[in-house]
Short mmCIF file of C-alpha atoms in Angstrom, two decimals:
data_model
loop_
_atom_site.label_atom_id
_atom_site.label_comp_id
_atom_site.label_asym_id
_atom_site.label_seq_id
_atom_site.Cartn_x
_atom_site.Cartn_y
_atom_site.Cartn_z
CA MET J 47 140.56 61.65 153.18
CA PRO J 48 138.62 59.78 150.51
CA ALA J 49 137.44 61.10 147.42
CA LYS J 50 133.94 60.03 147.97
CA SER J 51 133.29 61.92 151.31
CA ARG J 52 134.86 65.35 149.59
CA PHE J 53 131.96 65.25 147.15
CA THR J 54 129.91 63.94 149.60
CA ARG J 55 129.52 66.93 151.37
CA LEU J 56 128.58 68.55 148.86
CA ASP J 57 125.56 67.23 148.00
CA ALA J 58 122.65 70.16 148.07
CA PHE J 59 119.93 66.99 147.55
CA THR J 60 119.76 65.17 150.69
CA LYS J 61 117.81 62.09 151.42
CA THR J 62 115.87 60.19 153.73
CA VAL J 63 115.43 56.67 154.50
CA GLU J 64 112.71 54.80 153.55
CA ASP J 65 110.93 54.33 156.81
CA ALA J 66 110.95 57.76 157.09
CA ARG J 67 108.60 58.58 154.22
CA ILE J 68 104.73 58.90 154.27
CA ARG J 69 103.10 57.58 150.65
CA THR J 70 99.26 58.93 151.40
CA THR J 71 96.37 58.71 148.59
CA SER J 72 95.96 62.84 147.89
CA GLY J 73 99.87 62.28 147.50
CA GLY J 74 99.28 59.90 144.58
CA ILE J 75 96.73 62.10 142.94
CA VAL J 76 98.84 65.41 143.35
CA THR J 77 101.61 63.38 141.62
CA ILE J 78 99.50 62.10 138.91
CA ALA J 79 97.84 65.66 137.92
CA SER J 80 101.44 67.39 138.32
CA LEU J 81 102.53 64.87 136.09
CA LEU J 82 99.50 65.97 133.34
CA VAL J 83 99.89 69.20 133.34
CA VAL J 84 104.14 68.91 132.92
CA PHE J 85 103.22 66.92 129.53
CA TYR J 86 100.98 69.28 128.64
CA LEU J 87 103.18 72.54 129.69
CA VAL J 88 106.02 70.47 127.43
CA TRP J 89 104.39 70.01 125.03
CA GLY J 90 103.35 73.74 124.63
CA GLU J 91 107.00 74.70 125.11
CA TRP J 92 107.78 71.74 122.23
CA SER J 93 104.80 73.54 119.68
CA ASP J 94 106.25 77.10 120.51
CA TYR J 95 109.60 75.90 120.20
CA ARG J 96 108.60 74.39 116.32
CA ARG J 97 106.30 77.69 115.52
CA ILE J 98 107.36 79.86 112.35
CA VAL J 99 107.12 83.19 111.83
CA VAL J 100 107.83 85.98 109.56
CA HIS J 101 109.78 88.58 111.07
CA PRO J 102 109.48 92.00 108.44
CA GLU J 103 112.38 94.25 108.91
CA LEU J 104 112.59 97.55 106.77
CA ILE J 105 116.15 98.59 104.91
CA VAL J 106 117.17 100.97 102.02
CA ASP J 107 117.31 99.23 98.75
CA LYS J 108 121.28 99.39 97.86
CA GLY J 109 120.31 97.17 94.22
CA ARG J 110 121.54 98.52 91.17
CA GLY J 111 120.97 98.30 87.41
CA GLU J 112 117.92 95.58 88.50
CA ARG J 113 115.53 94.48 86.63
CA MET J 114 111.67 93.73 87.53
CA GLU J 115 109.06 91.84 85.54
CA ILE J 116 105.13 92.81 85.28
CA HIS J 117 102.67 90.54 84.91
CA VAL J 118 99.90 91.11 83.36
CA ASN J 119 96.53 89.94 82.57
CA ILE J 120 93.53 92.54 80.95
CA SER J 121 90.37 92.29 79.20
CA PHE J 122 89.11 94.81 76.56
CA PRO J 123 85.12 93.09 75.54
CA ARG J 124 84.96 96.03 72.77
CA ILE J 125 88.29 96.57 70.59
CA PRO J 126 89.56 93.85 68.65
CA CYS J 127 93.27 92.57 69.66
CA GLU J 128 94.84 93.60 65.78
CA LEU J 129 94.09 97.53 67.13
CA LEU J 130 96.27 97.28 70.65
CA THR J 131 99.28 97.83 71.20
CA LEU J 132 101.20 97.89 74.54
CA ASP J 133 104.56 99.39 74.94
CA VAL J 134 106.70 100.07 77.70
CA MET J 135 108.96 103.43 78.51
CA ASP J 136 110.91 104.95 81.62
CA VAL J 137 112.95 107.64 82.28
CA SER J 138 116.52 105.62 81.50
CA GLY J 139 115.50 106.58 78.15
CA GLU J 140 114.61 103.07 77.38
CA GLN J 141 111.75 102.08 74.98
CA GLN J 142 109.55 99.29 73.80
CA THR J 143 107.30 99.20 71.64
CA GLY J 144 104.90 96.87 70.43
CA VAL J 145 105.53 94.24 72.95
CA LYS J 146 104.87 90.85 71.60
CA HIS J 147 107.66 88.34 73.77
CA GLY J 148 105.81 87.05 76.57
CA ILE J 149 102.72 88.64 75.83
CA ARG J 150 99.69 86.70 74.22
CA LYS J 151 97.09 87.95 72.70
CA VAL J 152 93.38 86.31 73.09
CA GLN J 153 90.98 87.35 70.84
CA LEU J 154 87.36 87.22 72.22
CA ALA J 155 83.75 87.03 71.04
CA SER J 156 81.46 89.68 71.47
CA PRO J 157 80.39 91.14 74.62
CA SER J 158 76.43 89.81 72.99
CA GLU J 159 78.07 86.06 72.64
CA GLY J 160 79.48 85.83 75.95
CA GLY J 161 83.41 86.94 75.39
CA ARG J 162 84.43 83.38 74.98
CA PRO J 163 87.52 82.84 74.24
CA ILE J 164 88.70 82.45 70.15
CA ASP J 165 90.90 80.01 68.34
CA VAL J 166 94.04 82.57 68.20
CA GLN J 167 95.60 80.56 65.25
CA SER J 168 92.59 80.53 63.27
CA LEU J 169 91.97 84.00 63.28
CA ASP J 170 95.40 85.16 62.95
CA LEU J 171 95.46 88.60 61.02
CA HIS J 172 99.04 87.89 59.40
CA ALA J 173 98.84 83.56 59.24
CA ASP J 174 99.88 84.82 55.37
CA GLU J 175 103.07 86.82 56.23
CA GLN J 176 105.82 85.23 55.42
CA ALA J 177 103.77 84.97 51.82
CA THR J 178 106.09 81.80 50.78
CA HIS J 179 104.21 81.84 47.68
CA LEU J 180 106.17 84.54 46.15
CA ASP J 181 108.24 84.75 43.24
CA PRO J 182 112.03 84.51 45.04
CA ASP J 183 112.99 87.41 42.83
CA TYR J 184 109.77 89.40 43.62
CA CYS J 185 110.31 92.97 45.87
CA GLY J 186 107.48 94.62 47.41
CA GLU J 187 107.14 98.68 47.12
CA CYS J 188 106.96 99.73 50.38
CA TYR J 189 105.13 102.60 49.00
CA GLY J 190 107.16 105.80 49.79
CA PRO J 191 108.79 105.17 53.56
CA PRO J 192 112.31 102.99 53.70
CA ALA J 193 111.93 99.03 54.00
CA PRO J 194 112.28 98.85 58.17
CA ALA J 195 115.55 96.86 58.81
CA SER J 196 113.54 93.66 60.18
CA ALA J 197 112.03 93.22 56.33
CA VAL J 198 112.89 89.55 55.45
CA LYS J 199 114.33 90.78 51.82
CA PRO J 200 116.87 93.85 52.61
CA GLY J 201 115.26 96.99 50.58
CA CYS J 202 111.57 95.34 49.89
CA CYS J 203 108.53 95.18 51.84
CA GLN J 204 106.98 91.59 50.83
CA THR J 205 104.04 91.55 53.63
CA CYS J 206 101.77 94.03 54.83
CA GLU J 207 102.86 93.49 58.31
CA GLU J 208 106.58 95.14 56.68
CA VAL J 209 104.67 98.23 54.82
CA ARG J 210 102.81 98.91 58.72
CA GLU J 211 106.55 98.73 60.38
CA ALA J 212 107.73 101.12 56.52
CA TYR J 213 105.37 103.52 57.69
CA ALA J 214 105.44 103.61 61.22
CA SER J 215 109.01 104.56 60.87
CA VAL J 216 108.61 107.69 59.00
CA SER J 217 105.13 108.49 61.60
CA TRP J 218 102.87 108.28 58.76
CA ALA J 219 99.32 106.63 59.45
CA PHE J 220 98.59 103.46 57.38
CA GLY J 221 94.90 103.02 57.64
CA LYS J 222 93.06 99.90 56.58
CA GLY J 223 96.11 99.54 53.56
CA GLU J 224 93.56 100.56 50.52
CA GLY J 225 95.67 100.55 47.11
CA VAL J 226 98.79 98.51 48.98
CA LYS J 227 99.35 95.23 47.12
CA GLN J 228 100.52 92.99 50.00
CA CYS J 229 97.65 93.76 52.37
CA GLU J 230 94.83 93.27 49.34
CA ARG J 231 96.42 90.04 48.59
CA GLU J 232 96.33 89.30 52.62
CA HIS J 233 92.97 90.27 52.65
CA TYR J 234 94.28 92.52 55.62
CA SER J 235 90.45 94.85 55.75
CA GLU J 236 88.45 92.10 55.67
CA LYS J 237 90.20 90.38 58.51
CA LEU J 238 90.01 93.50 60.13
CA GLU J 239 86.27 93.67 59.27
CA ALA J 240 85.46 90.75 60.63
CA GLN J 241 86.91 91.25 64.12
CA ARG J 242 85.16 94.24 64.34
CA ASP J 243 83.22 93.56 67.11
CA GLN J 244 85.70 91.07 68.75
CA GLY J 245 87.46 92.26 71.94
CA CYS J 246 90.65 90.88 73.35
CA ARG J 247 92.61 89.58 76.48
CA ILE J 248 96.61 90.88 76.58
CA GLU J 249 98.14 88.32 79.08
CA GLY J 250 101.88 87.52 79.70
CA GLY J 251 104.84 89.12 81.62
CA PHE J 252 107.70 91.37 80.02
CA ARG J 253 110.63 92.72 81.64
CA VAL J 254 111.94 96.24 82.31
CA ASN J 255 114.36 98.23 84.06
CA LYS J 256 113.45 98.87 88.14
CA VAL J 257 113.41 103.03 87.27
CA VAL J 258 110.52 104.80 86.94
CA GLY J 259 108.40 104.36 83.97
CA ASN J 260 104.88 103.47 82.53
CA PHE J 261 103.47 100.56 80.40
CA HIS J 262 100.63 101.21 78.78
CA ILE J 263 98.23 99.83 75.78
CA ALA J 264 96.46 102.45 73.42
CA PRO J 265 95.18 101.83 69.94
CA GLY J 266 97.06 101.61 66.66
CA ARG J 267 100.76 101.20 66.12
CA SER J 268 103.06 103.73 68.16
CA PHE J 269 105.82 105.51 66.63
CA SER J 270 107.78 108.71 67.54
CA ASN J 271 106.80 111.89 66.03
CA GLY J 272 109.95 114.61 67.07
CA MET J 273 110.15 114.17 70.92
CA MET J 274 106.16 112.52 71.45
CA HIS J 275 104.90 109.00 71.58
CA VAL J 276 102.15 109.08 69.09
CA HIS J 277 99.81 106.09 68.29
CA ASP J 278 97.91 105.32 64.83
CA LEU J 279 94.30 106.14 66.24
CA ASN J 280 92.82 106.05 62.43
CA ASN J 281 91.35 102.71 62.54
CA TYR J 282 89.98 103.12 66.09
CA LEU J 283 88.32 106.29 65.63
CA ASP J 284 86.80 104.97 61.93
CA PRO J 285 83.22 105.04 62.15
CA THR J 286 82.82 102.32 59.85
CA GLN J 287 84.83 100.37 62.55
CA GLY J 288 82.21 100.32 65.09
CA SER J 289 82.50 101.77 68.34
CA HIS J 290 85.40 100.97 70.44
CA THR J 291 85.97 102.09 73.96
CA PHE J 292 88.47 101.26 76.37
CA THR J 293 86.09 99.58 78.75
CA HIS J 294 89.30 96.49 80.44
CA THR J 295 88.64 94.52 83.44
CA ILE J 296 92.10 93.72 84.96
CA HIS J 297 92.11 89.86 86.02
CA HIS J 298 95.40 90.37 87.81
CA LEU J 299 98.76 92.81 87.88
CA ARG J 300 101.53 92.07 89.73
CA PHE J 301 105.35 92.85 89.73
CA GLY J 302 107.22 89.97 90.16
CA PRO J 303 106.81 86.24 90.90
CA GLN J 304 103.48 85.39 92.99
CA LEU J 305 103.81 83.59 96.05
CA PRO J 306 103.76 80.11 95.63
CA ASP J 307 100.85 77.96 96.55
CA ASP J 308 102.44 75.58 99.01
CA LEU J 309 104.30 78.80 100.66
CA THR J 310 100.93 80.60 100.97
CA LYS J 311 99.73 77.40 102.96
CA ARG J 312 102.50 77.30 104.72
CA VAL J 313 102.62 80.84 105.83
CA GLY J 314 99.41 82.72 105.75
CA GLY J 315 97.84 80.92 109.16
CA LYS J 316 95.97 83.63 111.68
CA THR J 317 99.77 83.59 113.63
CA ILE J 318 101.98 84.47 110.36
CA GLY J 319 100.32 87.16 108.71
CA TRP J 320 102.35 88.23 105.79
CA THR J 321 100.83 86.77 103.04
CA ASN J 322 97.29 88.23 104.26
CA HIS J 323 98.58 92.04 103.62
CA HIS J 324 100.73 90.36 100.18
CA LEU J 325 97.89 91.22 97.78
CA ASN J 326 97.51 92.86 94.33
CA PRO J 327 95.17 95.67 94.97
CA LEU J 328 94.46 96.32 91.38
CA ASP J 329 93.03 92.29 90.57
CA ASN J 330 89.32 92.32 89.14
CA THR J 331 88.87 95.51 88.76
CA ASP J 332 86.35 96.61 86.41
CA GLN J 333 86.23 100.07 83.94
CA SER J 334 83.01 101.23 82.06
CA THR J 335 83.13 104.05 79.88
CA ASP J 336 81.00 104.62 76.34
CA ASP J 337 83.24 107.28 75.26
CA PRO J 338 85.97 106.00 72.74
CA ALA J 339 88.08 108.87 73.45
CA PHE J 340 88.72 107.83 77.65
CA ASN J 341 92.15 107.74 79.15
CA TYR J 342 92.38 105.47 82.11
CA MET J 343 95.84 106.33 84.35
CA TYR J 344 96.65 104.45 87.55
CA PHE J 345 99.82 105.17 89.54
CA VAL J 346 101.24 102.45 91.10
CA LYS J 347 104.25 102.50 93.60
CA VAL J 348 106.34 99.67 93.90
CA VAL J 349 107.92 98.13 97.13
CA SER J 350 110.73 95.80 96.80
CA THR J 351 109.50 92.96 99.14
CA SER J 352 112.08 89.32 100.12
CA TYR J 353 110.92 86.75 101.48
CA TYR J 354 113.58 84.15 102.88
CA PRO J 355 113.04 80.36 104.24
CA LEU J 356 113.66 79.50 107.85
CA GLY J 357 117.72 78.27 107.55
CA TRP J 358 118.58 80.84 104.58
CA LYS J 359 122.00 82.63 104.10
CA SER J 360 123.03 84.79 101.68
CA ARG J 361 124.98 83.17 98.93
CA GLY J 362 126.59 86.23 97.06
CA PHE J 363 126.00 87.47 94.17
CA SER J 364 122.47 85.70 92.06
CA ILE J 365 122.57 85.22 88.48
CA ASP J 366 119.04 86.66 88.40
CA GLN J 367 120.67 90.58 89.30
CA GLY J 368 121.75 93.08 87.08
CA ASP J 369 121.90 92.48 83.50
CA SER J 370 122.08 88.94 83.69
CA SER J 371 118.28 88.51 84.78
CA ASP J 372 118.37 88.70 80.91
CA LEU J 373 119.58 85.15 80.97
CA VAL J 374 116.54 83.70 82.84
CA SER J 375 113.35 82.96 81.53
CA ILE J 376 110.13 85.04 81.74
CA GLY J 377 108.10 83.90 85.07
CA GLN J 378 111.13 83.08 86.79
CA HIS J 379 113.19 86.19 87.56
CA GLY J 380 113.30 86.50 91.11
CA LEU J 381 113.15 82.18 92.06
CA GLY J 382 115.80 81.20 94.32
CA GLN J 383 116.92 78.18 94.14
CA ASP J 384 117.33 77.92 97.76
CA GLY J 385 113.28 78.73 98.22
CA SER J 386 114.18 82.76 98.49
CA LEU J 387 112.13 85.18 96.50
CA GLU J 388 112.38 88.74 95.20
CA THR J 389 109.23 90.42 94.21
CA HIS J 390 107.28 93.61 94.85
CA GLN J 391 103.99 94.72 96.66
CA TYR J 392 102.28 97.85 95.01
CA SER J 393 99.67 100.77 95.82
CA VAL J 394 97.69 102.27 93.52
CA THR J 395 95.31 105.31 92.92
CA SER J 396 93.35 105.83 89.80
CA HIS J 397 92.71 108.99 87.54
CA LYS J 398 90.13 108.55 85.04
CA ARG J 399 88.90 111.16 82.07
CA SER J 400 87.42 112.30 78.74
CA LEU J 401 89.82 113.29 76.53
CA LYS J 402 87.20 116.20 74.79
CA GLY J 403 87.93 117.96 77.76
CA GLY J 404 85.42 119.10 80.26
CA SER J 405 84.57 118.76 84.47
CA ASP J 406 83.50 116.07 86.36
CA SER J 407 80.02 118.30 87.42
CA GLN J 408 78.06 115.05 86.74
CA GLU J 409 79.62 113.54 90.01
CA GLY J 410 79.59 116.48 91.81
CA HIS J 411 82.98 118.00 91.65
CA LYS J 412 82.42 120.97 88.97
CA GLU J 413 85.48 123.12 90.01
CA ARG J 414 87.56 119.47 88.42
CA LEU J 415 88.75 120.37 85.12
CA HIS J 416 89.83 117.90 82.79
CA ALA J 417 92.07 119.22 79.66
CA VAL J 418 91.52 118.07 76.32
CA GLY J 419 93.49 116.04 74.31
CA GLY J 420 95.90 112.73 74.99
CA ILE J 421 95.90 109.13 73.59
CA PRO J 422 92.79 107.40 74.53
CA GLY J 423 94.16 103.64 76.32
CA VAL J 424 94.74 102.36 79.66
CA PHE J 425 98.38 103.62 81.53
CA PHE J 426 100.23 102.23 84.55
CA SER J 427 103.18 104.94 85.58
CA TYR J 428 104.79 103.58 87.99
CA ASP J 429 107.30 104.61 90.91
CA ILE J 430 109.66 102.60 92.73
CA SER J 431 110.12 103.57 96.53
CA PRO J 432 113.74 103.79 98.30
CA MET J 433 112.48 101.35 100.63
CA LYS J 434 113.23 97.46 100.65
CA VAL J 435 110.90 95.05 102.72
CA ILE J 436 112.55 91.96 103.56
CA ASN J 437 110.35 88.75 105.67
CA ARG J 438 112.28 86.32 107.05
CA GLU J 439 111.19 83.10 108.62
CA GLU J 440 112.56 82.53 112.26
CA ARG J 441 111.56 80.09 115.51
CA THR J 442 109.89 81.79 118.12
CA LYS J 443 112.91 80.41 120.27
CA THR J 444 115.87 78.59 120.36
CA PHE J 445 116.81 75.02 121.39
CA THR J 446 118.54 76.09 124.58
CA GLY J 447 115.31 78.27 124.97
CA PHE J 448 113.54 75.66 124.49
CA LEU J 449 115.28 73.13 127.03
CA THR J 450 114.95 76.37 129.43
CA GLY J 451 111.20 76.50 129.24
CA VAL J 452 111.50 72.40 129.84
CA CYS J 453 112.97 72.91 132.76
CA ALA J 454 111.60 75.51 134.13
CA VAL J 455 108.04 74.19 134.08
CA VAL J 456 109.26 70.90 135.06
CA GLY J 457 110.93 72.59 138.00
CA GLY J 458 107.72 74.99 138.93
CA THR J 459 105.01 72.39 138.52
CA LEU J 460 107.08 69.70 140.76
CA THR J 461 107.54 72.77 143.37
CA VAL J 462 104.16 73.67 143.36
CA ALA J 463 103.01 70.19 143.58
CA ALA J 464 104.73 69.76 146.47
CA ALA J 465 103.88 72.91 148.40
CA ILE J 466 99.84 71.59 147.27
CA ASP J 467 100.62 67.89 149.01
CA ARG J 468 102.43 69.85 151.68
CA GLY J 469 98.89 71.66 152.45
CA VAL J 470 96.61 68.89 152.14
CA TYR J 471 98.50 66.18 154.78
CA GLU J 472 98.70 69.06 157.04
CA GLY J 473 95.80 69.54 157.18
CA ALA J 474 94.16 66.15 157.02
CA THR J 475 96.46 65.63 160.23
CA ARG J 476 95.61 68.32 162.12
CA MET J 477 91.20 67.18 161.19
CA LYS J 478 92.22 63.85 162.32
CA LYS J 479 93.57 65.54 165.89
CA LEU J 480 90.59 67.25 165.78
CA HIS J 481 87.74 64.42 165.53
CA GLN J 482 90.24 62.72 168.52
CA ARG J 483 89.53 64.90 170.56
#
């Protein structure tokens, strides 16, 4: 038997001759309608296939020896920049006192003058710090303490700033520098007086170990006294320097890089809501007080969060991990060249109290008593969650699923259309027979 005859027996799609087919107007209308339905449903399948969703996963954070960046932008309208110090410390024993790298202090006009930013360069307290006009053989006195290790000339205090560092090294209060030749030469007291009514905005970022720790903004230079971390509060509490308080506005506070704008637009819609809850809860927070001895504390719970774009594949060790993260400039930590993003979300609770003690009777809580003492300032205590959130971009269906959906749409629509056409044809035929009788 020829090969063609063998396959003929397997034909599941039997045909009718052209003369046995009947074409009707209703059949043409049903055909056009079914084609429109097929095109509409296939377009829906294509849109569903092209749609990207963010699939969240919760895992145990297995990272070791990692570091993270903290970015701040906080305004203090009632305390000058010269009196503010940013310190960082954690449970590993690492301390960063007087953080300057990556941090910028912007001097602000007094609130009565609108609090506008002032040119930092023109009001730099230490513009003459280098003291290049001094005699090369000049060796400034440190007035008791040993010269700081960072002194330009070993064993000497050439500038007012170096004398201040020397005092801080032995936990001595400095004040306005009365009787210190270097400070009198640089007019330190006069420049401090000129800033008395000014405010300050601290902005920038710094890097910390990814362990439990805290950073705070407090008045005066900080130093260690025994096992205690203290600040020189002489100038802050000096009544002749005006009424300084820690009224502040937190414009922005985040842990890790911000989600890029183009990524926010791409995945921030109603169907993809990861960015809707990836917010910084302390942004645009205002706190006000008239008490100089006042303390604000924010307790932050940090959760590591990763974002992996569509098609992302793990490439193993990254330069941003471990000790090598210090090779990455501030602001670039956590940004992968492949589009991945390592950042952090956080939740926060806050507490405030007067360092003079007392209770919250004015707020209706007489049972709440506050301890006496402490350091005025704004303190952020952060804890690291052991869990990690991974947000991974995925398509809602595979290409195979798309093809399966298209076949189901075409087959199902044509089957239903054939049933409708058959019903209409049978009904029309019976109606004609009834009219003929």
